[in-house]
Tab-separated table of C-alpha atoms in Angstrom:
chain	number	residue	atom	x	y	z
A	1	ASP	CA	0.000	0.000	0.000
A	2	VAL	CA	1.044	3.565	-0.655
A	3	LYS	CA	2.836	5.231	2.241
A	4	VAL	CA	3.787	8.869	2.723
A	5	THR	CA	5.497	9.531	6.050
A	6	GLN	CA	6.009	12.940	7.616
A	7	SER	CA	8.682	12.967	10.289
A	8	SER	CA	6.722	14.841	12.964
A	9	ARG	CA	3.014	15.024	13.803
A	10	TYR	CA	3.435	18.043	16.087
A	11	LEU	CA	6.240	20.581	16.205
A	12	VAL	CA	6.762	23.720	18.280
A	13	LYS	CA	9.461	26.196	17.282
A	14	ARG	CA	10.406	29.774	18.061
A	15	THR	CA	10.310	32.840	15.848
A	16	GLY	CA	13.469	33.184	13.771
A	17	GLU	CA	14.443	29.523	13.945
A	18	LYS	CA	15.246	27.522	10.825
A	19	VAL	CA	12.736	24.680	10.637
A	20	PHE	CA	12.963	21.466	8.639
A	21	LEU	CA	9.939	19.331	7.767
A	22	GLU	CA	10.729	15.956	6.260
A	23	CYS	CA	8.624	13.754	4.015
A	24	VAL	CA	9.382	10.282	2.663
A	25	GLN	CA	7.350	8.207	0.203
A	26	ASP	CA	7.830	4.553	-0.629
A	27	MET	CA	5.970	4.337	-3.961
A	28	ASP	CA	8.747	5.490	-6.307
A	29	HIS	CA	6.574	8.479	-7.268
A	30	GLU	CA	8.049	11.203	-9.420
A	31	ASN	CA	5.920	14.064	-8.094
A	32	MET	CA	6.032	15.388	-4.556
A	33	PHE	CA	4.210	18.346	-3.042
A	34	TRP	CA	4.113	20.525	0.048
A	35	TYR	CA	0.863	22.202	1.042
A	36	ARG	CA	-0.276	24.197	3.994
A	37	GLN	CA	-3.810	23.808	5.270
A	38	ASP	CA	-5.581	26.603	7.109
A	39	PRO	CA	-9.252	26.650	8.163
A	40	GLY	CA	-11.487	28.161	5.497
A	41	LEU	CA	-8.673	28.355	2.962
A	42	GLY	CA	-8.391	24.740	1.890
A	43	LEU	CA	-4.983	23.573	0.725
A	44	ARG	CA	-2.475	25.975	-0.734
A	45	LEU	CA	0.508	24.731	-2.693
A	46	ILE	CA	3.900	25.892	-1.414
A	47	TYR	CA	6.302	23.993	-3.667
A	48	PHE	CA	6.303	20.881	-5.776
A	49	SER	CA	8.930	18.718	-7.407
A	50	TYR	CA	8.597	16.460	-10.425
A	51	ASP	CA	12.056	14.924	-10.268
A	52	VAL	CA	15.168	14.713	-8.139
A	53	LYS	CA	16.813	18.127	-7.714
A	54	MET	CA	13.889	19.779	-9.547
A	55	LYS	CA	11.510	22.171	-7.827
A	56	GLU	CA	8.751	24.530	-8.835
A	57	LYS	CA	7.125	27.320	-6.852
A	58	GLY	CA	3.501	26.944	-5.968
A	59	ASP	CA	1.106	29.686	-4.953
A	60	ILE	CA	2.713	30.706	-1.642
A	61	PRO	CA	6.471	30.009	-1.750
A	62	GLU	CA	7.578	33.125	0.161
A	63	GLY	CA	9.452	32.279	3.331
A	64	TYR	CA	9.942	28.654	2.334
A	65	SER	CA	12.449	26.582	0.405
A	66	VAL	CA	12.624	22.896	-0.493
A	67	SER	CA	15.170	20.208	-1.146
A	68	ARG	CA	14.896	16.980	-3.090
A	69	GLU	CA	18.214	15.162	-3.161
A	70	LYS	CA	16.691	11.689	-3.418
A	71	LYS	CA	13.545	10.580	-5.203
A	72	GLU	CA	11.818	9.369	-2.057
A	73	ARG	CA	12.490	12.407	0.139
A	74	PHE	CA	11.175	15.966	-0.100
A	75	SER	CA	12.066	18.463	2.594
A	76	LEU	CA	10.391	21.769	3.370
A	77	ILE	CA	12.520	24.454	5.013
A	78	LEU	CA	11.296	27.536	6.826
A	79	GLU	CA	14.309	29.798	6.562
A	80	SER	CA	13.366	32.060	9.486
A	81	ALA	CA	10.127	30.958	11.079
A	82	SER	CA	7.414	33.509	11.763
A	83	THR	CA	4.140	33.255	13.658
A	84	SER	CA	2.252	33.558	10.345
A	85	GLN	CA	3.658	30.173	9.399
A	86	THR	CA	1.812	28.417	12.189
A	87	SER	CA	-0.268	25.912	10.271
A	88	MET	CA	-0.868	22.295	9.270
A	89	TYR	CA	1.644	21.177	6.644
A	90	LEU	CA	0.782	18.317	4.318
A	91	CYS	CA	3.121	16.393	2.055
A	92	ALA	CA	1.829	14.436	-0.936
A	93	SER	CA	3.162	12.386	-3.835
A	94	SER	CA	1.829	11.151	-7.156
A	95	LEU	CA	2.904	9.258	-10.246
A	96	TYR	CA	4.250	10.739	-13.491
A	97	GLY	CA	6.339	13.692	-14.495
A	98	GLN	CA	3.499	16.117	-15.138
A	99	ILE	CA	0.780	17.021	-12.722
A	100	SER	CA	-1.777	15.063	-14.682
A	101	ASN	CA	-4.764	13.044	-13.630
A	102	GLN	CA	-3.173	10.785	-11.062
A	103	PRO	CA	-4.440	11.024	-7.482
A	104	GLN	CA	-2.168	12.436	-4.834
A	105	HIS	CA	-1.281	10.395	-1.756
A	106	PHE	CA	-0.959	12.341	1.467
A	107	GLY	CA	0.923	12.013	4.698
A	108	ASP	CA	-0.866	12.581	8.009
A	109	GLY	CA	0.428	16.127	8.307
A	110	THR	CA	2.647	18.113	10.648
A	111	ARG	CA	0.954	20.626	12.900
A	112	LEU	CA	3.557	23.371	13.321
A	113	SER	CA	3.305	26.084	15.947
A	114	ILE	CA	5.659	29.053	15.869
A	115	LEU	CA	5.855	30.910	19.185
B	1	ALA	CA	-9.731	33.380	-12.997
B	2	GLN	CA	-9.679	29.637	-12.533
B	3	SER	CA	-11.300	28.586	-9.282
B	4	VAL	CA	-13.202	25.965	-7.366
B	5	ALA	CA	-15.896	26.679	-4.790
B	6	GLN	CA	-17.564	24.667	-2.068
B	7	PRO	CA	-20.485	26.871	-1.112
B	8	GLU	CA	-21.286	25.137	2.195
B	9	ASP	CA	-18.951	25.229	5.166
B	10	GLN	CA	-20.916	22.469	6.866
B	11	VAL	CA	-23.561	19.926	5.895
B	12	ASN	CA	-25.666	18.072	8.468
B	13	VAL	CA	-27.411	14.842	7.521
B	14	ALA	CA	-29.222	12.184	9.517
B	15	GLU	CA	-27.813	8.676	9.303
B	16	GLY	CA	-29.491	6.678	6.530
B	17	ASN	CA	-30.485	9.754	4.548
B	18	PRO	CA	-28.911	10.673	1.207
B	19	LEU	CA	-26.150	13.261	1.296
B	20	THR	CA	-24.840	15.817	-1.174
B	21	VAL	CA	-21.705	17.935	-0.865
B	22	LYS	CA	-21.556	20.671	-3.478
B	23	CYS	CA	-18.693	21.788	-5.682
B	24	THR	CA	-18.605	24.259	-8.572
B	25	TYR	CA	-15.659	25.193	-10.715
B	26	SER	CA	-14.388	27.681	-13.258
B	27	VAL	CA	-11.551	26.575	-15.530
B	28	SER	CA	-10.400	27.076	-19.069
B	29	GLY	CA	-10.495	23.935	-21.155
B	30	ASN	CA	-11.760	20.552	-20.067
B	31	PRO	CA	-11.824	20.101	-16.301
B	32	TYR	CA	-10.189	17.280	-14.385
B	33	LEU	CA	-12.069	17.066	-11.076
B	34	PHE	CA	-11.325	15.262	-7.831
B	35	TRP	CA	-12.869	14.603	-4.437
B	36	TYR	CA	-10.803	13.894	-1.329
B	37	VAL	CA	-11.789	13.172	2.273
B	38	GLN	CA	-9.920	14.074	5.448
B	39	TYR	CA	-10.645	12.322	8.729
B	40	PRO	CA	-9.616	14.042	11.988
B	41	ASN	CA	-5.853	14.293	12.478
B	42	ARG	CA	-5.170	12.550	9.186
B	43	GLY	CA	-4.027	13.499	5.703
B	44	LEU	CA	-6.352	13.557	2.720
B	45	GLN	CA	-7.535	10.397	1.003
B	46	PHE	CA	-8.543	10.208	-2.652
B	47	LEU	CA	-12.232	9.334	-3.211
B	48	LEU	CA	-12.872	9.678	-6.930
B	49	LYS	CA	-12.097	11.647	-10.064
B	50	TYR	CA	-13.679	12.756	-13.324
B	51	ILE	CA	-11.452	12.982	-16.384
B	52	THR	CA	-13.740	12.141	-19.273
B	53	GLY	CA	-16.581	9.794	-20.195
B	54	ASP	CA	-19.635	8.944	-18.096
B	55	ASN	CA	-20.882	11.920	-16.084
B	56	LEU	CA	-21.586	9.732	-13.042
B	57	VAL	CA	-18.379	8.623	-11.372
B	58	LYS	CA	-18.256	6.000	-8.652
B	59	GLY	CA	-15.593	6.010	-5.979
B	60	SER	CA	-14.541	4.644	-2.620
B	61	TYR	CA	-16.794	4.007	0.410
B	62	GLY	CA	-19.988	4.089	-1.695
B	63	PHE	CA	-19.551	7.686	-2.818
B	64	GLU	CA	-20.310	8.926	-6.302
B	65	ALA	CA	-20.177	12.286	-8.028
B	66	GLU	CA	-22.030	13.774	-10.940
B	67	PHE	CA	-20.273	15.968	-13.465
B	68	ASN	CA	-22.569	18.622	-14.935
B	69	LYS	CA	-20.874	20.656	-17.641
B	70	SER	CA	-23.682	23.172	-18.157
B	71	GLN	CA	-23.815	24.001	-14.446
B	72	THR	CA	-20.035	23.641	-14.003
B	73	SER	CA	-20.634	21.445	-10.984
B	74	PHE	CA	-19.255	18.220	-9.569
B	75	HIS	CA	-21.369	17.368	-6.520
B	76	LEU	CA	-20.470	14.476	-4.261
B	77	LYS	CA	-23.295	12.122	-3.310
B	78	LYS	CA	-24.078	9.041	-1.316
B	79	PRO	CA	-27.492	7.324	-1.192
B	80	SER	CA	-27.391	6.438	2.510
B	81	ALA	CA	-25.127	8.254	4.953
B	82	LEU	CA	-23.177	6.542	7.739
B	83	VAL	CA	-21.947	8.139	10.961
B	84	SER	CA	-18.445	7.131	9.871
B	85	ASP	CA	-18.786	9.403	6.815
B	86	SER	CA	-18.405	12.410	9.118
B	87	ALA	CA	-15.244	14.161	7.916
B	88	LEU	CA	-13.924	17.116	5.941
B	89	TYR	CA	-14.416	16.864	2.180
B	90	PHE	CA	-12.388	18.693	-0.439
B	91	CYS	CA	-13.083	19.253	-4.101
B	92	ALA	CA	-10.120	19.976	-6.397
B	93	VAL	CA	-9.683	20.847	-10.051
B	94	ARG	CA	-6.646	20.586	-12.266
B	95	VAL	CA	-5.587	23.877	-13.822
B	96	SER	CA	-2.701	25.020	-15.950
B	97	ASN	CA	-0.458	27.497	-14.159
B	98	ARG	CA	1.639	30.433	-15.308
B	99	ASP	CA	4.430	28.123	-16.459
B	100	SER	CA	2.041	25.989	-18.488
B	101	ASN	CA	2.332	23.175	-16.007
B	102	TYR	CA	-0.631	21.687	-14.280
B	103	GLN	CA	-1.482	21.873	-10.609
B	104	LEU	CA	-4.524	21.279	-8.462
B	105	ILE	CA	-6.469	24.081	-6.880
B	106	TRP	CA	-8.577	23.188	-3.891
B	107	GLY	CA	-11.890	24.198	-2.464
B	108	ALA	CA	-12.038	25.443	1.129
B	109	GLY	CA	-13.558	22.186	2.313
B	110	THR	CA	-16.984	21.148	3.605
B	111	LYS	CA	-17.442	19.610	7.014
B	112	LEU	CA	-19.930	16.752	6.808
B	113	ILE	CA	-21.666	15.757	10.030
B	114	ILE	CA	-23.807	12.628	10.093
B	115	LYS	CA	-26.046	12.389	13.136
B	116	PRO	CA	-27.252	9.013	14.459
């Protein structure tokens, strides 16, 4: 069965810290995504990657960066955390090189609080 | 602008009754439409999708959705609701972005509450 694992379910960090969120998938999927989920706003795409070392900005990339050194792992980095980045972060993966019609498989999320 | 809307923040249904969760969209070109469900403290799970073909799409857990091109809608339905269907439901549509790649845009979500 498809498995997307996010390293932390809950995380508390301080303003100004550099924060790393890790995501690993075991399905050999080409595409990987980072979203943030906020009540009433649905999911908003931060970054996505369609291959190793490739990345594309989503709708809200400001304040974030990503790294994909291996196919199975996609990391989200908050360069200098701010309280506005308190949110639920969801990682997902899907098949194929283009964002086509394949369903996305999600991890259980990381609830990040920035104090 | 390309968009997807879920007009109801919350839907309340009695167990055993039919349920409908609404979704409307605005895209250029042919739409690819998806429904996902999120149970508490979990990630999203894929329910069903419409790409082409029959307007009535069947998915997981007894759910189905009807694509209506003239009304630009893709409502999620189930003939008989279960308490375990209580969750947050998201509609999504594939759009082409500024770089001519595709991405999904998501509705705000509808909380479905099934009462015993």
